[in-house]
Amino acid sequence: MSPTAAAERAPVTADDLDLAVRLSVEALRGAPTSAWDGKAGTLEWTCWETAEHLADDLFAYAVQLGPRTPPLDREVAFGCESRRPGGPANSVHANRAAGPDGLLEVLEASGALLIAMVRTASPDVRSHHLFGVSDPEGFAAMGIVETLVHTHDLAGGLGLPWEPPAALCSRVLARLFRDTPAGAEPWPALLWSTGRADLPGRPRPGTWRWYGAPLA
């Protein structure tokens, strides 16, 4: 992205993240209890595991911004564990006895942690991510992408409709993705950019990444 384009783009904000998490939780509340142990779309994880993974992503991004001196070469040293072979390795797990309502409460609470950190952290803060050292805006954008695309995975497994606002998708595409096809609608373009959908004349990429480094 050129310096001019970077200056003209709409920034990703804590309010954007708040909207993404709220819309996700509202959409997922419509799922029948019996559906949560089925597969989440094309993933190998169950819907329950995928929602826990999403909550864990939001928690992990929040805590990366938490230390007085955030680490630049590693994740904050929380322990992670997978509860079955092939399942996601998380620091965050929901109490199964609390059912889907408890699971969504955990998701909402993890989102609130990241929202609060993005609101309060200095824009000059930098912290580690696998795809590059990033700033609070970058972690907000990452949290939104995780929320939108994993809710897509969950909606596929739970039989729910899901299409987030185009403007929200546009802002995170502009912040994190460099190879979005020109002219593509924002939500299909975000699914393509994360390897989840084809676009006309462009099969979905076999591998993908975002670029979290602060923009000039």
PDB file of C-alpha atoms in Angstrom:
ATOM      1  CA  MET A   1       0.000   0.000   0.000  1.00  0.00           C
ATOM      2  CA  SER A   2       1.382   3.404  -0.980  1.00  0.00           C
ATOM      3  CA  PRO A   3       1.845   6.150   1.661  1.00  0.00           C
ATOM      4  CA  THR A   4      -1.002   8.103   0.040  1.00  0.00           C
ATOM      5  CA  ALA A   5      -3.370   5.133   0.148  1.00  0.00           C
ATOM      6  CA  ALA A   6      -2.363   4.381   3.731  1.00  0.00           C
ATOM      7  CA  ALA A   7      -3.137   7.956   4.722  1.00  0.00           C
ATOM      8  CA  GLU A   8      -6.530   7.902   2.995  1.00  0.00           C
ATOM      9  CA  ARG A   9      -7.815   4.589   4.325  1.00  0.00           C
ATOM     10  CA  ALA A  10     -10.313   4.477   7.175  1.00  0.00           C
ATOM     11  CA  PRO A  11      -8.568   3.211  10.339  1.00  0.00           C
ATOM     12  CA  VAL A  12      -9.711   0.066  12.122  1.00  0.00           C
ATOM     13  CA  THR A  13     -11.015   0.940  15.595  1.00  0.00           C
ATOM     14  CA  ALA A  14     -12.103  -0.629  18.857  1.00  0.00           C
ATOM     15  CA  ASP A  15     -15.672   0.213  17.848  1.00  0.00           C
ATOM     16  CA  ASP A  16     -15.223  -1.913  14.714  1.00  0.00           C
ATOM     17  CA  LEU A  17     -14.069  -4.831  16.837  1.00  0.00           C
ATOM     18  CA  ASP A  18     -16.954  -4.306  19.254  1.00  0.00           C
ATOM     19  CA  LEU A  19     -19.379  -4.468  16.330  1.00  0.00           C
ATOM     20  CA  ALA A  20     -17.806  -7.646  14.936  1.00  0.00           C
ATOM     21  CA  VAL A  21     -17.966  -9.479  18.266  1.00  0.00           C
ATOM     22  CA  ARG A  22     -21.517  -8.316  18.969  1.00  0.00           C
ATOM     23  CA  LEU A  23     -22.783  -9.410  15.554  1.00  0.00           C
ATOM     24  CA  SER A  24     -21.033 -12.764  15.904  1.00  0.00           C
ATOM     25  CA  VAL A  25     -22.505 -13.518  19.318  1.00  0.00           C
ATOM     26  CA  GLU A  26     -25.970 -12.442  18.177  1.00  0.00           C
ATOM     27  CA  ALA A  27     -25.783 -14.704  15.127  1.00  0.00           C
ATOM     28  CA  LEU A  28     -24.515 -17.722  17.065  1.00  0.00           C
ATOM     29  CA  ARG A  29     -27.218 -17.518  19.725  1.00  0.00           C
ATOM     30  CA  GLY A  30     -29.630 -18.952  17.177  1.00  0.00           C
ATOM     31  CA  ALA A  31     -27.855 -22.326  17.007  1.00  0.00           C
ATOM     32  CA  PRO A  32     -29.517 -25.452  18.419  1.00  0.00           C
ATOM     33  CA  THR A  33     -27.661 -26.978  21.367  1.00  0.00           C
ATOM     34  CA  SER A  34     -27.273 -30.308  19.565  1.00  0.00           C
ATOM     35  CA  ALA A  35     -25.319 -28.738  16.685  1.00  0.00           C
ATOM     36  CA  TRP A  36     -22.266 -27.585  18.618  1.00  0.00           C
ATOM     37  CA  ASP A  37     -20.472 -30.949  18.445  1.00  0.00           C
ATOM     38  CA  GLY A  38     -20.684 -31.069  14.631  1.00  0.00           C
ATOM     39  CA  LYS A  39     -17.862 -29.905  12.367  1.00  0.00           C
ATOM     40  CA  ALA A  40     -17.451 -26.152  11.774  1.00  0.00           C
ATOM     41  CA  GLY A  41     -17.792 -25.756   8.025  1.00  0.00           C
ATOM     42  CA  THR A  42     -14.709 -27.146   6.270  1.00  0.00           C
ATOM     43  CA  LEU A  43     -12.601 -27.209   9.446  1.00  0.00           C
ATOM     44  CA  GLU A  44     -11.603 -30.382  11.261  1.00  0.00           C
ATOM     45  CA  TRP A  45     -12.652 -28.836  14.565  1.00  0.00           C
ATOM     46  CA  THR A  46     -16.109 -29.043  16.084  1.00  0.00           C
ATOM     47  CA  CYS A  47     -18.211 -25.909  16.363  1.00  0.00           C
ATOM     48  CA  TRP A  48     -17.560 -25.872  20.121  1.00  0.00           C
ATOM     49  CA  GLU A  49     -13.791 -26.105  19.575  1.00  0.00           C
ATOM     50  CA  THR A  50     -13.897 -23.409  16.895  1.00  0.00           C
ATOM     51  CA  ALA A  51     -15.751 -20.981  19.164  1.00  0.00           C
ATOM     52  CA  GLU A  52     -13.231 -21.700  21.945  1.00  0.00           C
ATOM     53  CA  HIS A  53     -10.415 -21.101  19.455  1.00  0.00           C
ATOM     54  CA  LEU A  54     -11.955 -17.759  18.469  1.00  0.00           C
ATOM     55  CA  ALA A  55     -12.270 -16.744  22.119  1.00  0.00           C
ATOM     56  CA  ASP A  56      -8.650 -17.799  22.603  1.00  0.00           C
ATOM     57  CA  ASP A  57      -7.527 -15.697  19.615  1.00  0.00           C
ATOM     58  CA  LEU A  58      -9.185 -12.596  21.034  1.00  0.00           C
ATOM     59  CA  PHE A  59      -7.738 -13.270  24.492  1.00  0.00           C
ATOM     60  CA  ALA A  60      -4.262 -13.891  23.046  1.00  0.00           C
ATOM     61  CA  TYR A  61      -4.277 -10.627  21.079  1.00  0.00           C
ATOM     62  CA  ALA A  62      -5.413  -8.717  24.163  1.00  0.00           C
ATOM     63  CA  VAL A  63      -2.650 -10.073  26.367  1.00  0.00           C
ATOM     64  CA  GLN A  64       0.012  -9.367  23.730  1.00  0.00           C
ATOM     65  CA  LEU A  65      -0.708  -5.693  24.340  1.00  0.00           C
ATOM     66  CA  GLY A  66      -0.798  -6.050  28.138  1.00  0.00           C
ATOM     67  CA  PRO A  67       2.776  -6.148  29.486  1.00  0.00           C
ATOM     68  CA  ARG A  68       4.500  -2.855  30.259  1.00  0.00           C
ATOM     69  CA  THR A  69       7.140  -3.944  27.753  1.00  0.00           C
ATOM     70  CA  PRO A  70       5.399  -6.286  25.278  1.00  0.00           C
ATOM     71  CA  PRO A  71       7.540  -9.055  23.791  1.00  0.00           C
ATOM     72  CA  LEU A  72       8.652  -8.495  20.202  1.00  0.00           C
ATOM     73  CA  ASP A  73       9.912 -12.015  19.469  1.00  0.00           C
ATOM     74  CA  ARG A  74       7.425 -14.359  21.134  1.00  0.00           C
ATOM     75  CA  GLU A  75       3.926 -14.721  22.519  1.00  0.00           C
ATOM     76  CA  VAL A  76       3.162 -13.850  26.144  1.00  0.00           C
ATOM     77  CA  ALA A  77       3.964 -16.970  28.141  1.00  0.00           C
ATOM     78  CA  PHE A  78       0.518 -18.405  28.859  1.00  0.00           C
ATOM     79  CA  GLY A  79       0.236 -22.183  28.749  1.00  0.00           C
ATOM     80  CA  CYS A  80      -1.828 -23.810  25.985  1.00  0.00           C
ATOM     81  CA  GLU A  81      -3.284 -27.278  25.688  1.00  0.00           C
ATOM     82  CA  SER A  82      -5.312 -29.270  23.220  1.00  0.00           C
ATOM     83  CA  ARG A  83      -8.021 -31.414  24.749  1.00  0.00           C
ATOM     84  CA  ARG A  84      -7.919 -34.029  21.994  1.00  0.00           C
ATOM     85  CA  PRO A  85      -5.474 -35.015  19.237  1.00  0.00           C
ATOM     86  CA  GLY A  86      -6.048 -32.629  16.351  1.00  0.00           C
ATOM     87  CA  GLY A  87      -8.004 -30.127  18.422  1.00  0.00           C
ATOM     88  CA  PRO A  88      -6.959 -26.484  18.847  1.00  0.00           C
ATOM     89  CA  ALA A  89      -4.334 -25.685  21.474  1.00  0.00           C
ATOM     90  CA  ASN A  90      -5.892 -22.964  23.628  1.00  0.00           C
ATOM     91  CA  SER A  91      -5.278 -21.069  26.819  1.00  0.00           C
ATOM     92  CA  VAL A  92      -9.029 -20.386  27.001  1.00  0.00           C
ATOM     93  CA  HIS A  93     -11.573 -23.192  27.500  1.00  0.00           C
ATOM     94  CA  ALA A  94     -15.256 -22.858  28.273  1.00  0.00           C
ATOM     95  CA  ASN A  95     -16.987 -24.900  30.956  1.00  0.00           C
ATOM     96  CA  ARG A  96     -18.999 -27.538  29.076  1.00  0.00           C
ATOM     97  CA  ALA A  97     -21.517 -27.690  31.911  1.00  0.00           C
ATOM     98  CA  ALA A  98     -22.472 -24.066  31.120  1.00  0.00           C
ATOM     99  CA  GLY A  99     -23.621 -25.091  27.647  1.00  0.00           C
ATOM    100  CA  PRO A 100     -23.647 -22.880  24.532  1.00  0.00           C
ATOM    101  CA  ASP A 101     -24.752 -19.825  26.518  1.00  0.00           C
ATOM    102  CA  GLY A 102     -21.632 -20.151  28.656  1.00  0.00           C
ATOM    103  CA  LEU A 103     -19.474 -20.662  25.566  1.00  0.00           C
ATOM    104  CA  LEU A 104     -20.787 -17.461  23.984  1.00  0.00           C
ATOM    105  CA  GLU A 105     -20.271 -15.654  27.280  1.00  0.00           C
ATOM    106  CA  VAL A 106     -16.608 -16.690  27.161  1.00  0.00           C
ATOM    107  CA  LEU A 107     -16.374 -15.487  23.558  1.00  0.00           C
ATOM    108  CA  GLU A 108     -17.961 -12.150  24.426  1.00  0.00           C
ATOM    109  CA  ALA A 109     -15.708 -11.688  27.474  1.00  0.00           C
ATOM    110  CA  SER A 110     -12.537 -12.429  25.489  1.00  0.00           C
ATOM    111  CA  GLY A 111     -13.645  -9.950  22.855  1.00  0.00           C
ATOM    112  CA  ALA A 112     -14.234  -7.323  25.544  1.00  0.00           C
ATOM    113  CA  LEU A 113     -10.645  -7.755  26.774  1.00  0.00           C
ATOM    114  CA  LEU A 114      -9.226  -7.013  23.333  1.00  0.00           C
ATOM    115  CA  ILE A 115     -11.650  -4.127  22.775  1.00  0.00           C
ATOM    116  CA  ALA A 116     -10.528  -2.565  26.066  1.00  0.00           C
ATOM    117  CA  MET A 117      -6.838  -3.024  25.280  1.00  0.00           C
ATOM    118  CA  VAL A 118      -7.207  -1.461  21.834  1.00  0.00           C
ATOM    119  CA  ARG A 119      -9.043   1.501  23.368  1.00  0.00           C
ATOM    120  CA  THR A 120      -6.455   2.123  26.077  1.00  0.00           C
ATOM    121  CA  ALA A 121      -3.080   1.090  24.617  1.00  0.00           C
ATOM    122  CA  SER A 122      -0.870   3.800  23.184  1.00  0.00           C
ATOM    123  CA  PRO A 123      -0.731   3.749  19.363  1.00  0.00           C
ATOM    124  CA  ASP A 124       3.050   3.492  19.767  1.00  0.00           C
ATOM    125  CA  VAL A 125       2.837   0.053  21.453  1.00  0.00           C
ATOM    126  CA  ARG A 126       4.312  -2.803  19.438  1.00  0.00           C
ATOM    127  CA  SER A 127       4.037  -6.532  20.146  1.00  0.00           C
ATOM    128  CA  HIS A 128       4.808  -9.872  18.556  1.00  0.00           C
ATOM    129  CA  HIS A 129       2.627 -11.771  16.117  1.00  0.00           C
ATOM    130  CA  LEU A 130       3.584 -14.695  13.895  1.00  0.00           C
ATOM    131  CA  PHE A 131       2.877 -12.535  10.820  1.00  0.00           C
ATOM    132  CA  GLY A 132       4.929  -9.593  12.055  1.00  0.00           C
ATOM    133  CA  VAL A 133       5.231  -7.175  14.960  1.00  0.00           C
ATOM    134  CA  SER A 134       2.038  -5.122  15.116  1.00  0.00           C
ATOM    135  CA  ASP A 135       0.308  -2.201  16.838  1.00  0.00           C
ATOM    136  CA  PRO A 136      -3.069  -1.898  18.607  1.00  0.00           C
ATOM    137  CA  GLU A 137      -4.886  -1.132  15.356  1.00  0.00           C
ATOM    138  CA  GLY A 138      -3.319  -4.181  13.760  1.00  0.00           C
ATOM    139  CA  PHE A 139      -4.411  -6.420  16.625  1.00  0.00           C
ATOM    140  CA  ALA A 140      -7.919  -4.976  16.373  1.00  0.00           C
ATOM    141  CA  ALA A 141      -7.979  -5.794  12.656  1.00  0.00           C
ATOM    142  CA  MET A 142      -6.661  -9.306  13.309  1.00  0.00           C
ATOM    143  CA  GLY A 143      -9.349  -9.838  15.929  1.00  0.00           C
ATOM    144  CA  ILE A 144     -12.013  -8.722  13.481  1.00  0.00           C
ATOM    145  CA  VAL A 145     -10.772 -11.059  10.761  1.00  0.00           C
ATOM    146  CA  GLU A 146     -10.678 -13.970  13.207  1.00  0.00           C
ATOM    147  CA  THR A 147     -14.204 -13.118  14.341  1.00  0.00           C
ATOM    148  CA  LEU A 148     -15.700 -12.720  10.876  1.00  0.00           C
ATOM    149  CA  VAL A 149     -14.167 -15.771   9.234  1.00  0.00           C
ATOM    150  CA  HIS A 150     -14.541 -18.155  12.185  1.00  0.00           C
ATOM    151  CA  THR A 151     -18.166 -17.083  12.528  1.00  0.00           C
ATOM    152  CA  HIS A 152     -18.435 -18.009   8.845  1.00  0.00           C
ATOM    153  CA  ASP A 153     -16.997 -21.444   9.690  1.00  0.00           C
ATOM    154  CA  LEU A 154     -19.400 -21.783  12.604  1.00  0.00           C
ATOM    155  CA  ALA A 155     -22.409 -20.637  10.598  1.00  0.00           C
ATOM    156  CA  GLY A 156     -21.652 -23.315   8.017  1.00  0.00           C
ATOM    157  CA  GLY A 157     -21.633 -26.000  10.694  1.00  0.00           C
ATOM    158  CA  LEU A 158     -24.562 -24.663  12.683  1.00  0.00           C
ATOM    159  CA  GLY A 159     -26.829 -23.922   9.731  1.00  0.00           C
ATOM    160  CA  LEU A 160     -27.005 -20.172  10.367  1.00  0.00           C
ATOM    161  CA  PRO A 161     -26.966 -17.179   8.020  1.00  0.00           C
ATOM    162  CA  TRP A 162     -23.917 -14.925   8.268  1.00  0.00           C
ATOM    163  CA  GLU A 163     -22.797 -11.928   6.215  1.00  0.00           C
ATOM    164  CA  PRO A 164     -20.973  -9.125   8.027  1.00  0.00           C
ATOM    165  CA  PRO A 165     -21.109  -5.457   6.952  1.00  0.00           C
ATOM    166  CA  ALA A 166     -19.181  -4.666   3.784  1.00  0.00           C
ATOM    167  CA  ALA A 167     -17.609  -1.534   5.293  1.00  0.00           C
ATOM    168  CA  LEU A 168     -16.157  -3.551   8.164  1.00  0.00           C
ATOM    169  CA  CYS A 169     -14.655  -6.060   5.738  1.00  0.00           C
ATOM    170  CA  SER A 170     -13.228  -3.233   3.612  1.00  0.00           C
ATOM    171  CA  ARG A 171     -11.382  -1.675   6.541  1.00  0.00           C
ATOM    172  CA  VAL A 172      -9.654  -4.887   7.605  1.00  0.00           C
ATOM    173  CA  LEU A 173      -8.790  -5.773   4.019  1.00  0.00           C
ATOM    174  CA  ALA A 174      -7.125  -2.377   3.606  1.00  0.00           C
ATOM    175  CA  ARG A 175      -5.234  -2.799   6.892  1.00  0.00           C
ATOM    176  CA  LEU A 176      -4.008  -6.395   6.619  1.00  0.00           C
ATOM    177  CA  PHE A 177      -4.162  -7.761   3.083  1.00  0.00           C
ATOM    178  CA  ARG A 178      -2.064  -6.684   0.104  1.00  0.00           C
ATOM    179  CA  ASP A 179      -3.326  -8.960  -2.655  1.00  0.00           C
ATOM    180  CA  THR A 180      -7.091  -8.438  -2.563  1.00  0.00           C
ATOM    181  CA  PRO A 181      -8.395  -8.531  -6.152  1.00  0.00           C
ATOM    182  CA  ALA A 182      -9.520  -5.108  -7.345  1.00  0.00           C
ATOM    183  CA  GLY A 183     -13.260  -4.733  -7.747  1.00  0.00           C
ATOM    184  CA  ALA A 184     -14.237  -7.738  -5.622  1.00  0.00           C
ATOM    185  CA  GLU A 185     -17.049  -7.327  -3.117  1.00  0.00           C
ATOM    186  CA  PRO A 186     -15.541  -6.929   0.385  1.00  0.00           C
ATOM    187  CA  TRP A 187     -16.999  -9.993   2.129  1.00  0.00           C
ATOM    188  CA  PRO A 188     -16.258 -12.465  -0.703  1.00  0.00           C
ATOM    189  CA  ALA A 189     -12.817 -10.854  -0.994  1.00  0.00           C
ATOM    190  CA  LEU A 190     -12.142 -11.433   2.709  1.00  0.00           C
ATOM    191  CA  LEU A 191     -13.208 -15.074   2.393  1.00  0.00           C
ATOM    192  CA  TRP A 192     -10.920 -15.429  -0.640  1.00  0.00           C
ATOM    193  CA  SER A 193      -8.052 -13.730   1.211  1.00  0.00           C
ATOM    194  CA  THR A 194      -8.357 -16.248   4.051  1.00  0.00           C
ATOM    195  CA  GLY A 195      -8.571 -19.302   1.773  1.00  0.00           C
ATOM    196  CA  ARG A 196     -12.288 -19.921   2.261  1.00  0.00           C
ATOM    197  CA  ALA A 197     -13.870 -19.099  -1.090  1.00  0.00           C
ATOM    198  CA  ASP A 198     -13.186 -18.768  -4.804  1.00  0.00           C
ATOM    199  CA  LEU A 199     -13.657 -15.532  -6.735  1.00  0.00           C
ATOM    200  CA  PRO A 200     -14.528 -15.363 -10.453  1.00  0.00           C
ATOM    201  CA  GLY A 201     -11.365 -16.363 -12.304  1.00  0.00           C
ATOM    202  CA  ARG A 202      -9.427 -16.716  -9.054  1.00  0.00           C
ATOM    203  CA  PRO A 203      -9.476 -20.022  -7.160  1.00  0.00           C
ATOM    204  CA  ARG A 204      -8.991 -19.671  -3.433  1.00  0.00           C
ATOM    205  CA  PRO A 205      -5.310 -19.525  -2.409  1.00  0.00           C
ATOM    206  CA  GLY A 206      -3.807 -22.701  -0.979  1.00  0.00           C
ATOM    207  CA  THR A 207      -1.884 -20.682   1.593  1.00  0.00           C
ATOM    208  CA  TRP A 208      -2.551 -17.203   2.890  1.00  0.00           C
ATOM    209  CA  ARG A 209      -1.372 -14.660   5.435  1.00  0.00           C
ATOM    210  CA  TRP A 210      -1.991 -11.091   6.513  1.00  0.00           C
ATOM    211  CA  TYR A 211       0.533  -8.293   7.108  1.00  0.00           C
ATOM    212  CA  GLY A 212       0.144  -6.842  10.580  1.00  0.00           C
ATOM    213  CA  ALA A 213       3.042  -4.391  10.547  1.00  0.00           C
ATOM    214  CA  PRO A 214       1.968  -0.784  11.182  1.00  0.00           C
ATOM    215  CA  LEU A 215       1.311   1.107   7.954  1.00  0.00           C
ATOM    216  CA  ALA A 216       3.323   4.199   7.134  1.00  0.00           C
TER     217      ALA A 216
END
